[in-house]
Amino acid sequence: MASLLLISTFAAYASSQSTTQQAASVTAAASGSQASGLSQKVDPGFAGFGIEPSNLFSFTGGDFANDVSMQFLQNLADYSGSPPHIRVGGNTGDYMMFDGSYNEFWIQADKNANGQGAIASNSLTFGPKYFEAIDRMPTGTPITYGLNLAYEGSDYISNIVTEASAALDNLKNVKVFSFEIGNEPDLYLQNGFRTGQWGGQEYVQEWQDRTSAIYEQVLKSRNISSNFFEPPATASTIGTTFTIADLVQDGILNKANGSDDSYVSGWNQHDYFYFVDVSTLPIDVNYLMDLDHTVSQFAYWQQEIASSAKYNLPYNLREMASIGPTGITGISDVFGAALWQLNFFLYAASLNITSVGMHMVDGSYANAWQPTSEQSNPPSAVVRPSYYSYVAMDQLIGAANSTLQIAALNASSLPPAYSTGSLRSYAAYAENGLMSLILINALQSNASQTPKNTLTVSVHLPSSLAGQTLHLSYLTAPGADSMHNTTFNGLSFEDSSSGGKPVSVGDGKLQSLTVGPDGVAAIPVRDSEAVIATFGALLGSNAVQHANGSNGETSSASAASSSASLTIATTAAAAATASVTGSGAPSKSGAVGLRRGRDEDLLRWMAVGTLLLGLWMMMYG
Ligand SMILES: *[C@@H]1O[C@H](CO)[C@@H](O)[C@H](O)[C@H]1NC(C)=O
Ligand SMILES: *[C@@H]1O[C@H](CO)[C@@H](O)[C@H](O)[C@H]1NC(C)=O
Ligand SMILES: *[C@@H]1O[C@H](CO)[C@@H](O)[C@H](O)[C@H]1NC(C)=O
Ligand SMILES: *[C@@H]1O[C@H](CO)[C@@H](O)[C@H](O)[C@H]1NC(C)=O
Ligand SMILES: *[C@@H]1O[C@H](CO)[C@@H](O)[C@H](O)[C@H]1NC(C)=O
Ligand SMILES: *[C@@H]1O[C@H](CO)[C@@H](O)[C@H](O)[C@H]1NC(C)=O
Ligand SMILES: *[C@@H]1O[C@H](CO)[C@@H](O)[C@H](O)[C@H]1NC(C)=O
Ligand SMILES: *[C@@H]1O[C@H](CO)[C@@H](O)[C@H](O)[C@H]1NC(C)=O
């Protein structure tokens, strides 16, 4: 009876914004141990990033630090309890040579370099300032650092040992978590880094040649154990001899000399949902938002995840994005991509993927934020909708104090207008108890479409939860095609005067509801919107127990008026959303000198052009 009342009360609220409601149904268990398909614990740095080495300074800033960009990382650290995992690696890492005497916030490109490769494997020089820039990231940021495998001049061992030592000695504020050696070596025949016989077996030999030298000359003296390396697993899905099973057979897990461990700390997998000029299907927002496509994309990789589990090693997806190499405007930079990305984080967690690094490249529309030119003073950054999916994931992780586990739920009685790919539902457990329910309604509804339909999902819970309050945190925007005015939990990051910090703007959404006496929670979620419904307290309102042991500040989520069972938030007009410059296109307005401008273009071309060259073989799905 009371739950009927609840639904009808809500209908009155919803009718002002939406057309007819439709209903679907899911069931969630009260404890993790009773849940089917429960994941392992989700690491607080789970929702991470990859940064293309030649483009590092765009994100960190060069001579002038990009404080806004670094604040975007710090927010996430504050929400989850630990900074996001960062991989500094990519194609251009295989062109990089460390020179301790090169003392500029810049990467020098040498067009006459002679190392083998379609682009020479020693054509970029960097120095200590490169590490100084990485060290601007939040304290304790776990870094997977990519070393050059492509270069094979006679001094290749001393070169890689020098690079590894320089990383460990110069990175002080962040924490080097692992080394990667070589970017996508299964594609080395295509980009000319190797000729003749080249497969998993040759790769494992060359890799061990380098890992053993680094262990002997760099790690041992620093008391770092041998298993400090993440071998890249296969990037292509056809004709490959680089699967985890192949590499294990080739001896990659052999014990290190004088150690009880191997050299392997986990795998370093790369994949994109879609890659321009490699994926053959046409792409639009609707295709991205059909979440069944994410499942078919990962059918292949699930075998690799299972292989990884067999050897008790973490499976890290360190290079990923909606669309590689640089996204597509109108698809990667609109709100639909934020819904895709929140689902991707949860889906990946449910598959026991240990970490997901969305790859950041200069000028990519898939970046969570777009930095201005590193030469502008001060450099800044403009947020994209997909950033809010990190905020949602990290507030969820933080609320669980590093004990988050995810289980995917199956919806039934989906109305005919919804395909199976339009709705995703997950349960989140903390300390084994049900903490949150996550509903993603990915049916496309653009900003101009009014009124919008709302789906009311009846979540069937054990009757022990009857009468409990669920606090609602919406991931919302005017529509699937919106580039601006996304909020999560009423927070906005678009105010250019806030230095990248959150501004509480509210969202006018329902703030909480009560589980009915029959154990059913009827949770409304509009088309093109997601909601996280949490027991106990609104996400972000409790202090987060930091993974490093300290007890943090509460994040500045909109204050919860959590006592009432049906409070409708008022839109906070106080904090005005400031205008955001540009439509998300990379700003090249900085005063860039002519020579430097040319080199900048060269670096960008290297990052992007060679992603294309190197990955022509990589299969979608
Ligand atoms: C994930 O890990 C948990 C805990 O180790 C295990 O119970 C579960 O079956 C794994 N799930 C998958 C999809 O492998
Ligand atoms: C612990 O992590 C938080 C969040 O990243 C950070 O603010 C704090 O400084 C860290 N404390 C220590 C002692 O490293
Ligand atoms: C390495 O560990 C040993 C024994 O635990 C210790 O005596 C030594 O000081 C450590 N060295 C460094 C560089 O931390
Ligand atoms: C193995 O370790 C020993 C002792 O540290 C050293 O002399 C030898 O060179 C190492 N062998 C290899 C292949 O690294
Ligand atoms: C996480 O820790 C905070 C601060 O100690 C506490 O208020 C909160 O209840 C904890 N959350 C869970 C799910 O245990
Ligand atoms: C959801 O459906 C899939 C496919 O039918 C099944 O494998 C899985 O166990 C179901 N999960 C739950 C929680 O019922
Ligand atoms: C929403 O906008 C996109 C891109 O502008 C367009 O392709 C799509 O057809 C629109 N969808 C609807 C349902 O209007
Ligand atoms: C965002 O919303 C505010 C307040 O509703 C509005 O004034 C502003 O024009 C919107 N910004 C964009 C870029 O649509």
XYZ file of N, CA and C in Angstrom, residues 303-468:
498
model
N 38.106 -14.284 -22.299
C 39.019 -15.443 -22.246
C 40.349 -15.028 -21.632
N 40.807 -13.834 -21.980
C 42.076 -13.358 -21.435
C 41.966 -13.091 -19.936
N 40.824 -12.566 -19.522
C 40.612 -12.320 -18.087
C 40.654 -13.657 -17.342
N 40.040 -14.675 -17.943
C 40.038 -15.998 -17.309
C 41.465 -16.557 -17.234
N 42.270 -16.352 -18.284
C 43.676 -16.797 -18.256
C 44.426 -16.110 -17.132
N 44.190 -14.825 -17.008
C 44.878 -14.042 -15.990
C 44.528 -14.555 -14.594
N 43.242 -14.857 -14.387
C 42.784 -15.352 -13.075
C 43.447 -16.685 -12.752
N 43.686 -17.488 -13.797
C 44.316 -18.792 -13.599
C 45.685 -18.647 -12.942
N 46.387 -17.568 -13.243
C 47.716 -17.346 -12.667
C 47.676 -16.334 -11.518
N 46.468 -16.055 -11.029
C 46.306 -15.125 -9.897
C 46.968 -13.780 -10.128
N 46.899 -13.307 -11.370
C 47.521 -12.019 -11.669
C 46.452 -10.998 -12.054
N 46.648 -9.744 -11.667
C 45.687 -8.702 -12.031
C 45.623 -8.503 -13.548
N 44.431 -8.257 -14.031
C 44.221 -7.967 -15.444
C 43.875 -6.483 -15.551
N 44.863 -5.701 -15.971
C 44.704 -4.250 -16.032
C 44.422 -3.813 -17.461
N 43.329 -3.103 -17.644
C 43.036 -2.548 -18.967
C 43.607 -1.134 -18.970
N 44.835 -1.000 -19.453
C 45.548 0.261 -19.274
C 45.371 1.234 -20.434
N 44.799 0.787 -21.541
C 44.541 1.734 -22.640
C 43.177 1.427 -23.215
N 42.287 2.404 -23.100
C 40.884 2.201 -23.458
C 40.291 3.567 -23.778
N 39.263 3.595 -24.563
C 38.486 4.827 -24.786
C 37.243 4.454 -25.580
N 36.290 5.347 -25.610
C 35.100 5.119 -26.428
C 35.522 4.992 -27.882
N 36.297 5.966 -28.343
C 36.732 5.970 -29.734
C 38.194 6.408 -29.796
N 39.037 5.552 -30.374
C 40.430 5.905 -30.585
C 40.630 6.303 -32.038
N 41.744 6.957 -32.379
C 42.729 7.434 -31.424
C 42.352 8.738 -30.734
N 41.464 9.535 -31.354
C 41.212 10.866 -30.781
C 39.724 11.168 -30.637
N 38.891 10.122 -30.535
C 37.469 10.367 -30.340
C 36.816 10.987 -31.559
N 35.511 11.203 -31.475
C 34.777 11.894 -32.542
C 33.855 12.891 -31.859
N 33.920 14.144 -32.310
C 33.045 15.133 -31.700
C 31.584 14.815 -32.043
N 30.712 15.060 -31.078
C 29.304 14.696 -31.231
C 29.030 13.278 -30.754
N 30.087 12.506 -30.497
C 29.899 11.146 -29.972
C 30.670 10.995 -28.655
N 32.000 11.154 -28.707
C 32.814 10.931 -27.503
C 32.685 12.060 -26.494
N 32.259 13.227 -26.960
C 32.256 14.389 -26.056
C 30.844 14.815 -25.662
N 29.876 13.912 -25.832
C 28.506 14.252 -25.411
C 28.106 13.364 -24.232
N 26.983 13.697 -23.641
C 26.564 13.024 -22.417
C 26.342 11.512 -22.609
N 25.906 11.104 -23.784
C 25.728 9.669 -24.046
C 27.013 8.888 -23.765
N 28.165 9.509 -24.040
C 29.452 8.845 -23.792
C 29.722 8.722 -22.296
N 29.182 9.649 -21.503
C 29.352 9.559 -20.041
C 28.563 8.360 -19.507
N 27.377 8.130 -20.055
C 26.584 6.968 -19.626
C 27.280 5.683 -20.058
N 27.788 5.676 -21.296
C 28.557 4.511 -21.766
C 29.720 4.244 -20.818
N 30.402 5.316 -20.408
C 31.621 5.143 -19.614
C 31.317 4.693 -18.182
N 30.252 5.222 -17.581
C 29.893 4.745 -16.241
C 29.554 3.255 -16.316
N 28.807 2.885 -17.354
C 28.510 1.455 -17.505
C 29.785 0.663 -17.710
N 30.697 1.230 -18.508
C 31.926 0.477 -18.767
C 32.700 0.236 -17.482
N 32.820 1.239 -16.647
C 33.535 1.072 -15.370
C 32.896 -0.061 -14.550
N 31.575 -0.040 -14.448
C 30.892 -1.032 -13.614
C 30.969 -2.421 -14.242
N 30.800 -2.456 -15.552
C 30.872 -3.734 -16.258
C 32.273 -4.336 -16.115
N 33.299 -3.502 -16.320
C 34.684 -3.979 -16.199
C 34.940 -4.468 -14.774
N 34.448 -3.739 -13.787
C 34.628 -4.170 -12.389
C 33.942 -5.518 -12.174
N 32.755 -5.696 -12.759
C 32.020 -6.953 -12.564
C 32.739 -8.134 -13.211
N 33.599 -7.846 -14.206
C 34.387 -8.909 -14.854
C 35.723 -9.135 -14.146
N 35.976 -8.421 -13.067
C 37.245 -8.504 -12.327
C 38.420 -7.887 -13.072
N 38.151 -6.961 -13.977
C 39.248 -6.165 -14.521
C 39.712 -5.268 -13.370
N 41.023 -5.230 -13.137
C 41.547 -4.590 -11.927
C 41.568 -3.076 -12.025
N 41.749 -2.572 -13.237
C 41.889 -1.132 -13.420
C 41.563 -0.800 -14.870
N 40.977 0.366 -15.106
C 40.670 0.808 -16.470
C 41.323 2.169 -16.686
N 42.180 2.268 -17.687
C 42.833 3.550 -17.980
C 42.326 4.108 -19.296
N 41.517 5.175 -19.223
C 41.039 5.808 -20.451
C 42.177 6.666 -21.002
N 42.509 6.438 -22.272
C 43.729 7.033 -22.822
C 43.517 8.490 -23.219
N 44.439 9.337 -22.799
C 44.359 10.774 -23.085
C 45.435 11.144 -24.099
N 45.004 11.727 -25.197
C 45.889 12.145 -26.281
C 45.537 13.595 -26.592
N 46.510 14.376 -26.980
C 46.242 15.768 -27.357
C 45.056 15.857 -28.297
N 44.127 16.739 -27.976
C 43.048 17.017 -28.905
C 42.045 15.900 -29.057
N 42.065 14.891 -28.166
C 41.084 13.810 -28.316
C 39.745 14.206 -27.725
N 38.697 14.001 -28.509
C 37.344 14.277 -28.030
C 36.900 13.254 -26.985
N 37.685 12.190 -26.812
C 37.354 11.195 -25.798
C 37.956 11.543 -24.435
N 38.825 12.560 -24.367
C 39.405 12.946 -23.084
C 38.320 13.392 -22.109
N 38.515 13.086 -20.827
C 37.559 13.512 -19.800
C 37.604 15.027 -19.596
N 38.727 15.634 -19.944
C 38.792 17.086 -20.014
C 39.780 17.458 -21.093
N 39.600 18.666 -21.619
C 40.463 19.123 -22.696
C 41.367 20.219 -22.174
N 42.678 19.957 -22.053
C 43.559 21.020 -21.584
C 43.773 22.076 -22.665
N 44.010 23.292 -22.238
C 44.430 24.334 -23.181
C 45.906 24.091 -23.497
N 46.467 24.857 -24.404
C 47.871 24.683 -24.762
C 48.758 24.832 -23.536
N 49.786 23.977 -23.452
C 50.691 24.043 -22.290
C 51.484 25.344 -22.285
N 51.473 26.056 -23.421
C 52.204 27.318 -23.481
C 51.351 28.500 -23.027
N 50.049 28.291 -22.813
C 49.251 29.402 -22.318
C 49.564 29.595 -20.840
N 49.448 30.791 -20.373
C 49.836 31.095 -18.991
C 48.694 31.797 -18.279
N 48.048 31.189 -17.291
C 48.279 29.794 -16.914
C 47.481 28.862 -17.820
N 47.990 27.642 -18.035
C 47.189 26.679 -18.795
C 45.968 26.276 -17.988
N 44.945 25.817 -18.651
C 43.712 25.450 -17.959
C 43.119 24.211 -18.622
N 41.886 23.928 -18.337
C 41.258 22.738 -18.912
C 39.749 22.899 -18.861
N 39.084 22.314 -19.845
C 37.626 22.375 -19.941
C 37.071 20.960 -19.770
N 36.147 20.813 -18.850
C 35.637 19.487 -18.518
C 34.710 18.954 -19.612
N 34.674 17.655 -19.759
C 33.746 16.995 -20.687
C 32.760 16.151 -19.881
N 31.615 15.793 -20.483
C 30.649 14.973 -19.736
C 31.255 13.684 -19.170
N 32.179 13.056 -19.885
C 32.678 11.756 -19.421
C 33.418 11.866 -18.086
N 33.898 13.075 -17.736
C 34.547 13.243 -16.426
C 33.585 12.866 -15.297
N 32.298 13.158 -15.512
C 31.320 12.915 -14.449
C 31.114 11.421 -14.188
N 31.456 10.594 -15.140
C 31.356 9.147 -14.878
C 32.468 8.722 -13.919
N 33.621 9.411 -13.967
C 34.668 9.162 -12.963
C 34.189 9.617 -11.580
N 33.547 10.780 -11.543
C 33.070 11.299 -10.259
C 32.087 10.301 -9.644
N 31.177 9.792 -10.462
C 30.177 8.836 -9.974
C 30.853 7.562 -9.468
N 31.764 7.027 -10.282
C 32.432 5.779 -9.891
C 33.249 5.992 -8.623
N 33.933 7.129 -8.522
C 34.825 7.356 -7.386
C 34.071 7.703 -6.111
N 32.933 8.369 -6.224
C 32.141 8.579 -5.004
C 31.577 7.241 -4.510
N 31.255 6.370 -5.451
C 30.776 5.033 -5.075
C 31.890 4.245 -4.373
N 33.081 4.283 -4.963
C 34.223 3.569 -4.372
C 34.525 4.128 -2.974
N 34.522 5.452 -2.867
C 34.878 6.090 -1.600
C 33.881 5.763 -0.496
N 32.597 5.723 -0.852
C 31.574 5.447 0.164
C 31.751 4.053 0.749
N 32.404 3.168 -0.010
C 32.600 1.791 0.454
C 33.941 1.606 1.154
N 34.701 2.679 1.325
C 35.982 2.601 2.055
C 36.863 1.447 1.568
N 37.066 1.375 0.271
C 37.931 0.350 -0.336
C 37.425 -1.081 -0.170
N 36.131 -1.262 0.095
C 35.603 -2.636 0.172
C 34.524 -2.870 -0.890
N 34.489 -1.992 -1.908
C 33.430 -2.090 -2.925
C 33.521 -3.383 -3.733
N 32.376 -4.038 -3.880
C 32.253 -5.164 -4.817
C 30.996 -4.944 -5.637
N 31.050 -5.348 -6.897
C 29.972 -5.060 -7.845
C 29.362 -6.370 -8.339
N 28.039 -6.388 -8.454
C 27.373 -7.515 -9.109
C 26.388 -6.963 -10.131
N 26.464 -7.465 -11.352
C 25.508 -7.053 -12.377
C 24.165 -7.711 -12.087
N 23.079 -6.958 -12.286
C 21.724 -7.491 -12.085
C 21.053 -7.616 -13.452
N 20.071 -8.466 -13.524
C 19.331 -8.613 -14.781
C 17.944 -8.011 -14.642
N 17.600 -7.152 -15.594
C 16.255 -6.561 -15.559
C 15.262 -7.477 -16.249
N 14.029 -7.472 -15.747
C 12.960 -8.186 -16.445
C 11.815 -7.211 -16.689
N 10.836 -7.659 -17.418
C 9.658 -6.843 -17.800
C 10.052 -5.483 -18.362
N 11.089 -5.487 -19.194
C 11.491 -4.239 -19.832
C 10.411 -3.835 -20.840
N 9.945 -2.595 -20.796
C 8.910 -2.180 -21.759
C 9.420 -2.313 -23.198
N 8.511 -2.513 -24.140
C 8.908 -2.773 -25.532
C 9.784 -1.680 -26.143
N 9.624 -0.448 -25.701
C 10.424 0.634 -26.302
C 11.913 0.486 -25.992
N 12.225 -0.349 -25.007
C 13.617 -0.474 -24.583
C 14.209 -1.761 -25.142
N 15.335 -1.646 -25.820
C 16.027 -2.855 -26.248
C 16.802 -3.382 -25.052
N 17.359 -4.584 -25.149
C 18.076 -5.140 -24.000
C 19.327 -4.316 -23.682
N 19.820 -3.583 -24.667
C 21.008 -2.766 -24.421
C 20.706 -1.406 -23.815
N 19.435 -1.109 -23.529
C 19.067 0.228 -23.044
C 19.133 0.387 -21.545
N 19.148 -0.710 -20.811
C 19.130 -0.585 -19.357
C 20.197 -1.476 -18.759
N 20.936 -0.927 -17.837
C 21.872 -1.730 -17.057
C 21.609 -1.456 -15.584
N 21.744 -2.513 -14.777
C 21.562 -2.364 -13.336
C 22.638 -3.153 -12.616
N 23.131 -2.577 -11.532
C 24.194 -3.198 -10.737
C 23.873 -3.009 -9.264
N 24.343 -3.946 -8.456
C 24.316 -3.766 -7.006
C 25.740 -3.559 -6.542
N 25.913 -2.640 -5.578
C 27.240 -2.357 -5.019
C 27.233 -2.747 -3.554
N 28.230 -3.535 -3.156
C 28.321 -4.007 -1.779
C 29.541 -3.393 -1.102
N 29.363 -3.020 0.174
C 30.470 -2.509 0.995
C 30.497 -3.348 2.255
N 31.675 -3.798 2.648
C 31.765 -4.678 3.821
C 30.724 -5.790 3.727
N 30.514 -6.279 2.507
C 29.590 -7.378 2.218
C 28.108 -6.985 2.279
N 27.778 -5.778 2.750
C 26.373 -5.379 2.816
C 25.962 -4.594 1.578
N 24.685 -4.671 1.221
C 24.203 -3.915 0.068
C 24.296 -2.423 0.382
N 25.069 -1.697 -0.406
C 25.240 -0.255 -0.172
C 24.443 0.565 -1.174
N 24.541 0.198 -2.467
C 23.926 1.031 -3.509
C 23.360 0.178 -4.628
N 22.410 0.778 -5.342
C 21.886 0.209 -6.581
C 22.178 1.215 -7.675
N 22.660 0.734 -8.793
C 22.997 1.642 -9.889
C 22.130 1.274 -11.087
N 21.418 2.266 -11.614
C 20.565 2.051 -12.786
C 21.012 2.999 -13.886
N 21.255 2.455 -15.063
C 21.654 3.276 -16.206
C 20.602 3.100 -17.294
N 19.879 4.174 -17.584
C 18.878 4.161 -18.653
C 19.526 4.807 -19.872
N 19.990 3.967 -20.789
C 20.766 4.448 -21.932
C 19.913 4.633 -23.185
N 18.586 4.688 -23.015
C 17.764 4.960 -24.199
C 18.007 6.413 -24.618
N 18.303 6.595 -25.896
C 18.710 7.918 -26.340
C 17.564 8.912 -26.313
N 17.773 10.014 -25.616
C 16.827 11.119 -25.643
C 17.636 12.404 -25.665
N 17.501 13.164 -26.739
C 18.323 14.362 -26.900
C 17.750 15.537 -26.117
N 18.550 16.564 -25.960
C 18.140 17.733 -25.164
C 16.848 18.344 -25.691
N 16.701 18.351 -27.009
C 15.537 19.017 -27.593
C 14.247 18.217 -27.405
N 14.374 16.973 -27.004
C 13.181 16.126 -26.893
C 12.493 16.352 -25.551
N 11.330 17.005 -25.560
C 10.570 17.208 -24.327
C 9.105 16.884 -24.589
N 8.371 16.390 -23.582
C 8.938 15.919 -22.325
C 9.642 14.583 -22.522
N 10.419 14.205 -21.562
C 11.157 12.948 -21.659
C 10.452 11.847 -20.886
N 10.649 10.646 -21.352
C 10.065 9.505 -20.671
C 10.919 9.111 -19.463
N 10.251 8.636 -18.415
C 10.968 8.132 -17.249
C 10.646 6.656 -17.053
N 11.668 5.891 -16.801
C 11.497 4.474 -16.512
C 11.552 4.324 -14.989
N 10.536 3.694 -14.423
C 10.586 3.436 -12.984
C 10.990 1.987 -12.795
N 12.141 1.792 -12.179
C 12.641 0.436 -12.013
C 12.264 -0.039 -10.612
N 11.483 -1.119 -10.546
C 11.115 -1.691 -9.250
C 12.225 -2.627 -8.821
N 12.956 -2.219 -7.796
C 14.045 -3.060 -7.320
C 13.517 -3.890 -6.164
N 13.522 -5.194 -6.335
C 13.003 -6.112 -5.314
C 14.120 -6.455 -4.351
N 13.909 -6.074 -3.101
C 14.935 -6.241 -2.071
C 14.381 -7.145 -0.972
N 15.248 -7.723 -0.182
C 14.760 -8.527 0.946
C 13.912 -7.658 1.874
N 12.879 -8.258 2.466
C 11.938 -7.450 3.259
C 12.617 -6.816 4.467
N 13.789 -7.336 4.853
C 14.521 -6.715 5.969
C 14.888 -5.256 5.670
N 14.870 -4.894 4.392
C 15.239 -3.518 4.036
C 14.021 -2.592 3.918
N 12.818 -3.140 4.164
C 11.606 -2.316 4.071
C 11.731 -1.117 5.002
N 11.283 0.025 4.521
C 11.299 1.236 5.336
C 12.622 1.988 5.320
N 13.647 1.395 4.733
C 14.949 2.073 4.683
C 14.937 3.175 3.622
